[in-house]
C-alpha cells in the first residue's frame, strides 16, 4: 500500500548508527538507511554517518519533538515526501539466493514461477513481507552458520525473535527434535504459520515475550537473532532455560560489541565458546560454565 511519508535525516557517530536505527523502529520507521558519504548536498563528516529514515506522516509531530541527542543522533532535516510503496520496493529487491552451506531461499511471492533452482540445497520459500528474515541480512546469515555448526540433530530448540520463522525452519530441516519460537511482532506469528505451510513444516510460535515460558521449560539450543538492547535483562532467564549441555546462539550484534557479549555471558553465568563474523556483524555461541 502506498501512503504519504516523511523523511528524517540524522547524523551520528558511525558506532552509534545501529543502536539509533533500533530506536527509529520504535518511533515507527518503515525503513532506514545508513549513508557514509555526502547526501542530498549535505557533505560527509569524518567518522560520522547519516541515517535517512522514513515514517508515516502521522509520526511527524513526535519526530519533530524528539530529542535525538539522547540516542547519540543530531537532526539534519525532517520533511514531508510523497507516497512510497515499501513492500513493492522490498519485493523488487528480494532475489533467490543461497543461505549458509545447506539452504537456498526463494523470497518471491508463492505464485512466481519457475521456482528457484536450489541444486543440492534445501529450498526455503520465505516471501518478503512484513516480518523480518528472508536470509538477506548478515545477522540471519550468521545465525544460520551457528545453527549449521551446532548439534541440532534431535535437539529441543527455542527461537527468540522468530520473525518469518527462517531460523526455526533451518533447525527443523537440520533434524531438530522440536522447535518453538516467539516474537513481539504480531505479524511474525502469522508469517511463521504461512511460511510453515509453504514449506510443509510446522513451528508453533507465540506472540509475546519470554515471560510466557513455564519455569520447567528446557532447551538444548536457544537461538536469538535480536539486538541486545531489545533483550536487556532477559539473558539470565534464557540461560536458565538451557539444558546442562545446552548452548545459546546469539546473533544481531556488531563486531565492535564483544564487550557487551562478554557482560551478557558473565551475568548469565555462561562462557563464550566461539564467534562468527560477517561484514560488520557478529554472533557468539555461549555455553554453561563447568
Ligand atoms: C533481526 S530480527 C530476526 C528475525 C529472524 N529470526 C531472522 O533471524 O531473520 C529480530 C526479531 O526479534 C523480534 N524482537 C525484538 N525484541 C524482542 C523481544 N524482546 N522478544 C521477542 N522478540 C523480539 C523482532 O520483532 C524481530 O522479528
Coordinates of C-alpha atoms and ligand atoms in Angstrom, one line a residue:
X1 CA 0.0 0.0 0.0
X2 CA 1.3 3.5 -0.9
X3 CA 0.9 6.3 1.6
X4 CA 2.5 9.7 2.2
X5 CA 5.7 9.6 4.2
X6 CA 8.1 11.9 5.9
X7 CA 11.8 11.7 5.8
X8 CA 14.1 12.2 8.7
X9 CA 17.8 12.7 8.3
X10 CA 20.0 12.3 11.3
X11 CA 23.8 12.4 11.8
X12 CA 25.6 10.2 14.3
X13 CA 29.0 8.7 15.1
X14 CA 29.4 5.6 12.9
X15 CA 29.4 3.4 16.0
X16 CA 26.0 4.7 17.2
X17 CA 24.2 4.1 13.9
X18 CA 22.8 0.5 14.6
X19 CA 21.6 1.5 18.1
X20 CA 20.0 4.7 16.8
X21 CA 18.4 2.6 14.0
X22 CA 16.9 0.3 16.6
X23 CA 15.3 3.3 18.3
X24 CA 13.9 4.5 14.9
X25 CA 11.9 1.3 14.6
X26 CA 10.3 2.1 18.0
X27 CA 9.4 5.5 16.6
X28 CA 7.5 3.7 13.8
X29 CA 10.1 3.9 10.9
X30 CA 9.1 2.0 7.8
X31 CA 12.7 1.8 6.8
X32 CA 16.1 3.5 7.3
X33 CA 19.4 3.5 5.5
X34 CA 22.9 4.4 6.6
X35 CA 24.8 6.8 4.2
X36 CA 28.5 7.2 4.7
X37 CA 29.2 9.9 2.1
X38 CA 27.6 13.1 1.0
X39 CA 23.8 13.0 0.9
X40 CA 21.4 15.5 -0.9
X41 CA 24.0 18.3 -0.7
X42 CA 24.9 17.6 2.9
X43 CA 28.6 16.9 2.9
X44 CA 30.2 13.8 4.6
X45 CA 31.7 14.3 8.0
X46 CA 34.8 12.3 9.1
X47 CA 33.8 9.4 11.5
X48 CA 30.1 10.2 11.2
X49 CA 27.3 8.7 9.2
X50 CA 23.9 10.0 8.0
X51 CA 20.8 8.0 8.7
X52 CA 17.9 8.5 6.3
X53 CA 14.7 7.2 7.8
X54 CA 11.1 7.1 6.5
X55 CA 8.0 7.3 8.6
X56 CA 4.2 7.6 8.0
X57 CA 3.3 11.3 8.2
X58 CA 1.3 10.7 11.4
X59 CA 4.7 10.4 13.2
X60 CA 5.7 13.9 12.1
X61 CA 4.9 15.7 15.3
X62 CA 6.5 13.1 17.6
X63 CA 9.6 13.1 15.4
X64 CA 9.9 16.9 15.4
X65 CA 9.8 17.0 19.2
X66 CA 12.1 14.0 19.8
X67 CA 15.4 14.6 21.5
X68 CA 17.8 12.7 19.2
X69 CA 20.9 13.6 21.2
X70 CA 19.6 11.2 23.9
X71 CA 20.3 8.4 21.4
X72 CA 23.6 9.8 20.0
X73 CA 22.0 11.5 17.0
X74 CA 21.7 15.0 15.6
X75 CA 18.8 16.1 13.4
X76 CA 19.8 17.3 9.9
X77 CA 16.3 17.6 8.4
X78 CA 12.7 16.4 8.6
X79 CA 10.4 16.9 5.6
X80 CA 7.2 15.5 4.0
X81 CA 7.6 13.4 0.9
X82 CA 5.1 11.7 -1.5
X83 CA 3.7 8.2 -1.4
X84 CA 6.2 5.3 -1.2
X85 CA 5.2 1.6 -1.7
X86 CA 7.8 0.0 0.6
X87 CA 6.6 -3.5 0.2
X88 CA 6.8 -3.3 -3.6
X89 CA 10.3 -1.9 -3.4
X90 CA 11.3 -4.6 -0.9
X91 CA 9.9 -7.4 -3.1
X92 CA 11.6 -6.0 -6.2
X93 CA 15.0 -6.1 -4.4
X94 CA 14.5 -9.6 -3.0
X95 CA 16.1 -12.3 -5.1
X96 CA 16.5 -16.1 -4.6
X97 CA 19.9 -16.8 -3.0
X98 CA 22.0 -19.5 -1.2
X99 CA 21.9 -19.3 2.6
X100 CA 24.6 -20.9 4.7
X101 CA 26.1 -24.2 3.4
X102 CA 22.9 -26.1 3.0
X103 CA 20.0 -23.8 2.2
X104 CA 18.6 -21.8 -0.6
X105 CA 15.9 -19.1 0.0
X106 CA 13.3 -18.1 -2.5
X107 CA 11.8 -14.8 -1.2
X108 CA 9.4 -14.3 -4.1
X109 CA 5.6 -14.5 -3.7
X110 CA 4.3 -18.1 -4.0
X111 CA 2.8 -17.5 -7.4
X112 CA 6.1 -16.7 -9.0
X113 CA 7.3 -19.4 -11.4
X114 CA 9.6 -21.0 -12.3
X115 CA 10.8 -21.8 -8.8
X116 CA 14.4 -21.0 -8.0
X117 CA 16.7 -24.0 -8.6
X118 CA 18.3 -25.0 -5.3
X119 CA 20.5 -27.8 -6.5
X120 CA 21.7 -29.9 -3.6
X121 CA 20.5 -27.3 -1.1
X122 CA 17.2 -27.4 0.8
X123 CA 14.8 -24.8 -0.6
X124 CA 13.0 -22.5 1.8
X125 CA 10.3 -20.3 0.5
X126 CA 10.0 -17.2 2.6
X127 CA 8.1 -14.4 0.8
X128 CA 9.5 -10.9 1.5
X129 CA 6.6 -9.5 3.5
X130 CA 6.3 -7.6 6.8
X131 CA 8.0 -10.0 9.2
X132 CA 11.9 -9.9 9.4
X133 CA 14.0 -12.6 7.9
X134 CA 14.4 -13.7 4.3
X135 CA 18.0 -14.6 4.9
X136 CA 19.5 -11.5 3.2
X137 CA 20.6 -9.8 6.4
X138 CA 24.0 -10.6 7.8
X139 CA 22.6 -11.3 11.3
X140 CA 20.4 -14.0 9.9
X141 CA 23.2 -15.5 7.9
X142 CA 25.4 -15.6 11.0
X143 CA 22.6 -17.3 12.9
X144 CA 22.3 -19.9 10.2
X145 CA 26.0 -20.6 10.3
X146 CA 25.8 -21.0 14.1
X147 CA 23.0 -23.5 13.6
X148 CA 24.7 -25.4 10.9
X149 CA 27.7 -26.0 13.1
X150 CA 25.7 -26.8 16.2
X151 CA 24.5 -30.2 17.4
X152 CA 20.9 -29.7 16.1
X153 CA 20.0 -33.4 15.4
X154 CA 17.3 -34.4 17.9
X155 CA 17.7 -31.2 20.0
X156 CA 15.0 -29.1 21.6
X157 CA 15.3 -25.6 20.0
X158 CA 13.9 -22.2 21.1
X159 CA 13.9 -19.4 18.5
X160 CA 13.8 -16.0 20.2
X161 CA 12.6 -13.2 17.8
X162 CA 11.4 -15.8 15.3
X163 CA 10.4 -13.2 12.6
X164 CA 9.4 -15.1 9.4
X165 CA 10.4 -18.4 11.1
X166 CA 13.5 -18.8 9.0
X167 CA 15.9 -20.0 11.7
X168 CA 13.2 -22.4 13.1
X169 CA 12.8 -23.9 9.6
X170 CA 16.6 -24.2 9.3
X171 CA 16.7 -26.0 12.7
X172 CA 13.8 -28.3 11.8
X173 CA 15.4 -29.2 8.4
X174 CA 18.7 -29.9 10.2
X175 CA 16.9 -32.5 12.2
X176 CA 15.9 -30.8 15.5
X177 CA 13.6 -32.9 17.7
X178 CA 11.3 -30.0 18.5
X179 CA 11.3 -26.3 17.6
X180 CA 9.2 -23.5 19.1
X181 CA 9.6 -19.7 18.9
X182 CA 8.2 -16.3 19.8
X183 CA 8.3 -12.7 18.7
X184 CA 6.8 -9.4 20.0
X185 CA 5.8 -8.5 16.4
X186 CA 2.2 -9.7 15.8
X187 CA 3.0 -10.0 12.0
X188 CA 5.5 -12.7 12.9
X189 CA 3.2 -15.4 14.2
X190 CA 1.0 -15.2 11.1
X191 CA 4.2 -15.3 8.9
X192 CA 5.5 -18.4 10.7
X193 CA 2.3 -20.2 10.1
X194 CA 2.0 -19.2 6.4
X195 CA 5.7 -19.9 5.7
X196 CA 5.4 -23.2 7.5
X197 CA 2.6 -24.3 5.2
X198 CA 4.6 -23.1 2.1
X199 CA 7.5 -25.3 3.2
X200 CA 5.5 -28.2 4.6
X201 CA 6.9 -27.5 8.0
X202 CA 5.2 -26.6 11.3
X203 CA 6.7 -24.5 14.1
X204 CA 4.5 -23.4 17.0
X205 CA 5.0 -19.7 17.7
X206 CA 3.5 -17.3 20.1
X207 CA 3.3 -13.5 20.0
X208 CA 4.8 -12.1 23.2
X209 CA 7.9 -12.4 25.3
X210 CA 9.9 -15.0 27.3
X211 CA 7.5 -14.4 30.2
X212 CA 5.1 -16.9 28.6
X213 CA 7.6 -19.7 29.1
X214 CA 6.9 -22.1 32.0
X215 CA 9.7 -22.4 34.7
X216 CA 10.4 -26.0 33.8
X217 CA 11.0 -25.3 30.1
X218 CA 14.3 -26.7 28.9
X219 CA 16.1 -26.4 25.6
X220 CA 19.3 -27.8 24.1
X221 CA 19.7 -24.8 21.8
X222 CA 18.3 -21.3 22.1
X223 CA 18.9 -19.1 19.1
X224 CA 18.3 -15.4 19.4
X225 CA 19.0 -13.1 16.5
X226 CA 17.8 -9.9 18.3
X227 CA 19.6 -6.7 19.0
X228 CA 21.0 -7.0 22.6
X229 CA 19.2 -3.8 23.9
X230 CA 15.9 -5.5 22.9
X231 CA 16.6 -8.4 25.2
X232 CA 18.0 -6.3 28.0
X233 CA 17.6 -8.2 31.3
X234 CA 16.3 -11.4 29.6
X235 CA 19.6 -13.2 29.1
X236 CA 19.9 -14.8 32.5
X237 CA 16.3 -16.1 32.0
X238 CA 17.3 -17.5 28.7
X239 CA 20.4 -19.1 30.3
X240 CA 18.1 -20.6 33.0
X241 CA 16.1 -22.3 30.2
X242 CA 19.2 -24.1 28.8
X243 CA 19.7 -27.8 29.5
X244 CA 23.0 -28.6 31.2
X245 CA 24.9 -29.1 28.0
X246 CA 22.8 -26.5 26.1
X247 CA 24.1 -23.6 24.0
X248 CA 22.8 -20.1 23.5
X249 CA 23.4 -18.9 19.9
X250 CA 23.4 -15.1 19.8
X251 CA 23.3 -13.0 16.6
X252 CA 22.3 -9.4 15.9
X253 CA 25.5 -7.9 17.5
X254 CA 28.1 -5.7 15.8
X255 CA 31.6 -6.9 15.7
X256 CA 32.6 -4.0 18.0
X257 CA 30.2 -5.3 20.7
X258 CA 32.3 -8.1 22.0
X259 CA 32.4 -6.4 25.5
X260 CA 28.6 -6.4 25.5
X261 CA 28.6 -10.1 24.7
X262 CA 31.1 -10.7 27.5
X263 CA 29.0 -8.9 30.0
X264 CA 25.9 -10.9 28.9
X265 CA 27.9 -14.1 29.3
X266 CA 29.0 -13.0 32.8
X267 CA 25.6 -12.0 34.1
X268 CA 24.1 -15.3 32.7
X269 CA 27.0 -17.5 34.0
X270 CA 27.9 -18.6 30.5
X271 CA 31.2 -18.8 28.7
X272 CA 31.8 -17.6 25.1
X273 CA 32.8 -20.7 23.2
X274 CA 33.3 -19.3 19.7
X275 CA 32.3 -16.4 17.4
X276 CA 31.2 -15.9 13.9
X277 CA 31.5 -12.7 11.9
X278 CA 30.2 -11.4 8.6
X279 CA 31.0 -7.8 7.5
X280 CA 30.3 -5.6 10.5
X281 CA 28.0 -8.1 12.2
X282 CA 28.9 -10.8 14.8
X283 CA 27.4 -13.7 16.7
X284 CA 28.5 -15.9 19.5
X285 CA 28.0 -19.4 21.0
X286 CA 27.6 -19.3 24.7
X287 CA 27.6 -22.3 27.0
X288 CA 27.1 -23.0 30.7
X289 CA 30.3 -22.8 32.8
X290 CA 31.6 -26.1 34.0
Ligands
LIG1 C1 16.7 -9.4 13.5 S1 15.0 -10.0 13.6 C2 15.3 -11.8 13.4 C3 14.3 -12.5 12.7 C4 14.7 -13.9 12.3 N1 14.8 -14.7 13.5 C5 16.0 -13.9 11.5 O1 17.0 -14.4 12.1 O2 16.0 -13.4 10.4 C6 14.7 -9.8 15.3 C7 13.3 -10.1 15.7 O3 13.2 -10.1 17.1 C8 11.9 -9.5 17.4 N2 12.1 -9.0 18.8 C9 12.6 -7.8 19.2 N3 12.7 -7.7 20.5 C10 12.1 -8.8 21.0 C11 11.9 -9.3 22.3 N4 12.2 -8.6 23.4 N5 11.3 -10.6 22.5 C12 11.0 -11.3 21.3 N6 11.2 -10.9 20.1 C13 11.8 -9.6 19.9 C14 11.6 -8.5 16.3 O4 10.2 -8.2 16.3 C15 12.2 -9.2 15.1 O5 11.2 -10.0 14.5

